[in-house]
């Protein structure tokens, strides 16, 4: 009797394990009904909060359109830029839409879609500064947004900038405040936010770094080919039917 009971229980256990196993596999293969999109809404014109306090910007509009065409809801999770990849590794996000540049190191942790925008780095300095290129920042104090490509360049990763003191901020806007107040000599940050920050700060000027071409991509969880493929398919469609150009015009201009 006891043996029968054990056998019966084992059978129930095995069956339920199979059932759970199947359930999990199903989930991994399906596009979620609600796509959790991680961003850092401090990066205009790609992501920010608008006057009504809603998430807005080019990336948000593109992902909204992609989700709509896929037939899923989009749920935005706002966090620090440097936390996005970790949140995706712990499976709390389905997509990262944050003006994220492809880098080899990030590729080890997440998978990327096709590129949706090309950018480069800009240097922001005070009007009277003599800085003309990245290597002029050697040994200087540089403000960056933590964990970004601007941070990697200022920290000497590409060897263009050497021996700088890097001050890391949660927001690019805070780095620009530090520049105005004399806490740093320059800010290294992506082109479009740089333009936005200088637009509102008359004492500052911009220097374009031609050497640092970067591709913006959306990230998905490592191995989630299905979602990456679906996003790429919709990106192509959005480009082909003129929606992409319309959104560039609305958010980025020329
Ligand atoms: N493109 C830069 C990067 O990927 C900055 C992105 C951001 O600050 N949102 O590191």
Coordinates of C-alpha atoms and ligand atoms in Angstrom, one line a residue:
X1 CA 0.0 0.0 0.0
X2 CA 2.8 2.4 1.0
X3 CA 4.7 1.5 -2.2
X4 CA 1.6 2.2 -4.2
X5 CA 1.2 5.6 -2.5
X6 CA 4.8 6.5 -3.2
X7 CA 4.5 5.4 -6.8
X8 CA 1.3 7.4 -7.2
X9 CA 2.8 10.5 -5.7
X10 CA 5.9 10.2 -7.9
X11 CA 3.7 10.0 -10.9
X12 CA 1.8 13.2 -9.8
X13 CA 5.1 14.9 -9.3
X14 CA 6.6 13.9 -12.6
X15 CA 3.4 14.9 -14.4
X16 CA 3.3 18.3 -12.7
X17 CA 7.0 18.8 -13.5
X18 CA 6.3 18.1 -17.2
X19 CA 3.4 20.4 -17.1
X20 CA 5.4 23.3 -15.6
X21 CA 8.2 22.5 -18.0
X22 CA 5.9 22.8 -21.0
X23 CA 4.4 26.0 -19.6
X24 CA 7.8 27.6 -19.4
X25 CA 8.8 26.6 -22.9
X26 CA 5.6 28.0 -24.2
X27 CA 6.3 31.4 -22.6
X28 CA 9.8 31.6 -23.9
X29 CA 8.6 31.0 -27.5
X30 CA 5.8 33.5 -27.4
X31 CA 5.9 37.2 -27.8
X32 CA 4.6 38.5 -24.5
X33 CA 1.2 40.2 -24.4
X34 CA 2.8 43.0 -22.5
X35 CA 6.3 43.9 -23.6
X36 CA 8.3 45.4 -20.7
X37 CA 10.5 48.1 -22.2
X38 CA 13.3 49.5 -20.1
X39 CA 14.5 53.0 -20.6
X40 CA 16.2 55.9 -18.9
X41 CA 13.9 58.9 -19.6
X42 CA 16.7 61.4 -19.2
X43 CA 18.0 61.4 -22.8
X44 CA 16.2 63.9 -25.0
X45 CA 15.1 63.7 -27.8
X46 CA 15.1 59.9 -27.6
X47 CA 13.4 59.5 -24.2
X48 CA 12.2 62.0 -21.6
X49 CA 9.1 62.9 -19.7
X50 CA 7.0 65.5 -21.5
X51 CA 5.1 68.4 -20.0
X52 CA 2.3 66.1 -19.0
X53 CA 4.7 63.8 -17.2
X54 CA 4.3 61.1 -19.8
X55 CA 7.2 59.1 -21.3
X56 CA 7.9 60.5 -24.7
X57 CA 10.7 60.7 -27.3
X58 CA 11.9 59.0 -30.5
X59 CA 12.7 55.6 -29.0
X60 CA 9.4 55.5 -27.1
X61 CA 7.4 56.4 -30.3
X62 CA 9.3 53.8 -32.4
X63 CA 8.8 51.0 -29.8
X64 CA 5.2 52.0 -29.3
X65 CA 4.7 51.6 -33.0
X66 CA 6.6 48.2 -33.1
X67 CA 4.5 46.9 -30.1
X68 CA 1.2 48.0 -31.8
X69 CA 2.1 46.2 -35.0
X70 CA 3.2 43.1 -33.1
X71 CA -0.2 43.3 -31.2
X72 CA 1.3 43.6 -27.7
X73 CA 0.9 46.3 -25.0
X74 CA 4.0 48.3 -24.1
X75 CA 4.9 48.9 -20.5
X76 CA 7.7 51.3 -19.7
X77 CA 10.1 50.6 -16.9
X78 CA 12.2 53.8 -16.2
X79 CA 15.6 53.3 -14.4
X80 CA 19.2 54.5 -14.4
X81 CA 21.0 53.8 -17.7
X82 CA 23.6 51.7 -16.0
X83 CA 21.0 49.4 -14.5
X84 CA 19.3 48.5 -17.8
X85 CA 21.5 45.6 -18.9
X86 CA 21.4 44.0 -15.4
X87 CA 17.6 44.3 -15.3
X88 CA 17.5 42.5 -18.6
X89 CA 19.9 39.8 -17.5
X90 CA 17.6 39.1 -14.5
X91 CA 14.7 38.8 -17.0
X92 CA 12.8 41.9 -15.7
X93 CA 12.8 43.5 -19.1
X94 CA 11.9 42.2 -22.6
X95 CA 13.4 45.1 -24.5
X96 CA 15.8 48.0 -23.8
X97 CA 15.0 51.2 -25.7
X98 CA 17.4 53.8 -24.5
X99 CA 19.6 55.2 -27.3
X100 CA 21.8 52.2 -26.5
X101 CA 24.9 51.8 -28.6
X102 CA 26.2 48.4 -29.7
X103 CA 29.3 47.4 -27.8
X104 CA 31.2 44.1 -27.7
X105 CA 30.9 44.0 -23.9
X106 CA 27.1 44.5 -23.9
X107 CA 26.8 41.9 -26.6
X108 CA 28.0 39.3 -24.1
X109 CA 25.0 40.1 -21.8
X110 CA 22.1 40.8 -24.2
X111 CA 21.2 40.4 -27.9
X112 CA 20.6 43.3 -30.2
X113 CA 18.2 44.2 -33.0
X114 CA 19.3 45.9 -36.2
X115 CA 20.4 49.5 -35.9
X116 CA 17.7 52.1 -35.9
X117 CA 19.9 55.3 -35.7
X118 CA 23.5 56.4 -36.2
X119 CA 25.1 58.9 -33.8
X120 CA 28.4 60.1 -32.5
X121 CA 29.9 61.7 -29.4
X122 CA 30.0 65.4 -28.9
X123 CA 32.2 67.4 -26.5
X124 CA 30.4 70.2 -24.6
X125 CA 32.6 73.0 -23.3
X126 CA 32.3 76.6 -22.2
X127 CA 32.3 79.1 -25.0
X128 CA 35.8 80.4 -24.1
X129 CA 37.4 76.9 -23.9
X130 CA 40.3 76.1 -26.3
X131 CA 39.4 72.4 -26.6
X132 CA 38.9 71.3 -30.2
X133 CA 39.0 67.5 -30.2
X134 CA 38.9 64.5 -27.8
X135 CA 42.6 64.3 -27.3
X136 CA 42.6 67.9 -26.0
X137 CA 40.8 66.5 -22.9
X138 CA 43.9 64.5 -21.8
X139 CA 44.4 65.1 -18.1
X140 CA 41.3 67.2 -17.8
X141 CA 38.1 66.8 -15.7
X142 CA 35.4 65.3 -17.8
X143 CA 31.7 64.9 -16.8
X144 CA 29.8 61.9 -18.2
X145 CA 26.6 60.0 -17.8
X146 CA 27.6 56.9 -15.9
X147 CA 27.9 53.6 -17.8
X148 CA 27.6 55.2 -21.3
X149 CA 29.9 55.2 -24.3
X150 CA 30.9 58.8 -23.3
X151 CA 32.0 57.4 -20.0
X152 CA 34.0 54.6 -21.7
X153 CA 35.8 57.1 -24.0
X154 CA 36.5 59.6 -21.2
X155 CA 37.9 56.7 -19.1
X156 CA 40.4 55.9 -21.8
X157 CA 38.9 52.8 -23.3
X158 CA 39.5 54.0 -26.9
X159 CA 42.9 55.5 -26.0
X160 CA 41.9 58.8 -27.5
X161 CA 41.6 60.4 -24.1
X162 CA 44.3 59.7 -21.5
X163 CA 44.7 60.3 -17.8
X164 CA 41.4 62.3 -17.4
X165 CA 39.6 62.6 -14.1
X166 CA 36.1 61.2 -14.9
X167 CA 33.1 62.5 -12.9
X168 CA 30.1 60.3 -13.4
X169 CA 26.5 61.6 -13.1
X170 CA 23.2 59.8 -13.2
X171 CA 21.9 62.2 -15.8
X172 CA 23.7 64.0 -18.7
X173 CA 21.8 67.2 -17.6
X174 CA 23.6 67.0 -14.2
X175 CA 27.0 66.7 -16.0
X176 CA 26.1 69.9 -17.9
X177 CA 25.2 71.7 -14.7
X178 CA 28.6 70.8 -13.3
X179 CA 30.3 72.1 -16.4
X180 CA 28.5 75.5 -16.0
X181 CA 29.5 75.7 -12.4
X182 CA 33.1 74.9 -13.2
X183 CA 33.2 71.4 -11.6
X184 CA 34.3 69.8 -14.9
X185 CA 36.1 71.1 -17.9
X186 CA 34.0 69.3 -20.5
X187 CA 31.1 66.8 -21.0
X188 CA 31.3 63.9 -23.4
X189 CA 27.9 62.7 -24.5
X190 CA 25.9 61.6 -27.5
X191 CA 25.2 64.1 -30.3
X192 CA 21.5 64.7 -29.9
X193 CA 21.2 65.2 -26.2
X194 CA 24.3 67.4 -26.4
X195 CA 22.5 69.6 -28.8
X196 CA 19.4 69.7 -26.5
X197 CA 21.5 70.7 -23.5
X198 CA 23.4 73.5 -25.3
X199 CA 20.3 74.9 -26.8
X200 CA 19.2 75.9 -23.3
X201 CA 22.7 77.0 -22.1
X202 CA 24.0 80.1 -23.9
X203 CA 27.5 80.0 -22.4
X204 CA 28.3 76.6 -23.9
X205 CA 29.5 75.3 -27.3
X206 CA 29.6 72.0 -29.0
X207 CA 32.4 70.1 -30.7
X208 CA 31.6 67.1 -32.9
X209 CA 33.8 64.1 -32.6
X210 CA 33.8 62.6 -36.1
X211 CA 35.8 59.4 -35.1
X212 CA 33.1 58.0 -32.7
X213 CA 30.4 56.7 -35.0
X214 CA 27.9 54.7 -33.0
X215 CA 24.9 52.5 -33.9
X216 CA 21.7 52.7 -31.7
X217 CA 19.9 49.4 -31.3
X218 CA 17.2 47.8 -29.2
X219 CA 18.3 45.0 -26.8
X220 CA 16.4 41.8 -26.1
X221 CA 17.2 39.0 -23.6
X222 CA 20.1 36.8 -24.7
X223 CA 18.7 34.1 -26.9
X224 CA 15.3 35.7 -27.5
X225 CA 15.7 35.5 -31.3
X226 CA 12.0 35.4 -31.8
X227 CA 11.4 38.9 -30.4
X228 CA 14.6 40.3 -32.0
X229 CA 13.4 39.0 -35.4
X230 CA 9.9 40.4 -34.9
X231 CA 11.2 43.8 -33.9
X232 CA 13.5 43.8 -37.0
X233 CA 10.6 42.9 -39.2
X234 CA 8.5 45.8 -37.8
X235 CA 11.4 48.2 -38.0
X236 CA 11.8 47.4 -41.7
X237 CA 8.1 48.0 -42.2
X238 CA 8.1 51.3 -40.3
X239 CA 11.0 52.5 -42.4
X240 CA 9.4 51.3 -45.7
X241 CA 6.0 53.0 -45.1
X242 CA 7.4 56.5 -44.1
X243 CA 6.5 56.2 -40.4
X244 CA 10.2 56.3 -39.4
X245 CA 10.9 59.5 -41.4
X246 CA 7.8 61.1 -39.8
X247 CA 9.1 60.3 -36.3
X248 CA 12.6 61.5 -37.1
X249 CA 11.1 64.8 -38.3
X250 CA 8.9 65.1 -35.2
X251 CA 11.5 64.3 -32.6
X252 CA 14.9 64.9 -34.1
X253 CA 14.6 67.3 -37.0
X254 CA 17.4 67.5 -39.4
Ligands
LIG1 N1 24.5 55.8 -26.6 C1 25.1 55.8 -25.3 C2 25.3 54.4 -24.8 O1 24.8 53.5 -25.3 C3 24.3 56.6 -24.3 C4 22.9 56.2 -24.1 C5 22.1 56.9 -22.9 O2 22.7 57.6 -22.1 N2 20.9 56.7 -22.9 O3 26.1 54.2 -23.9

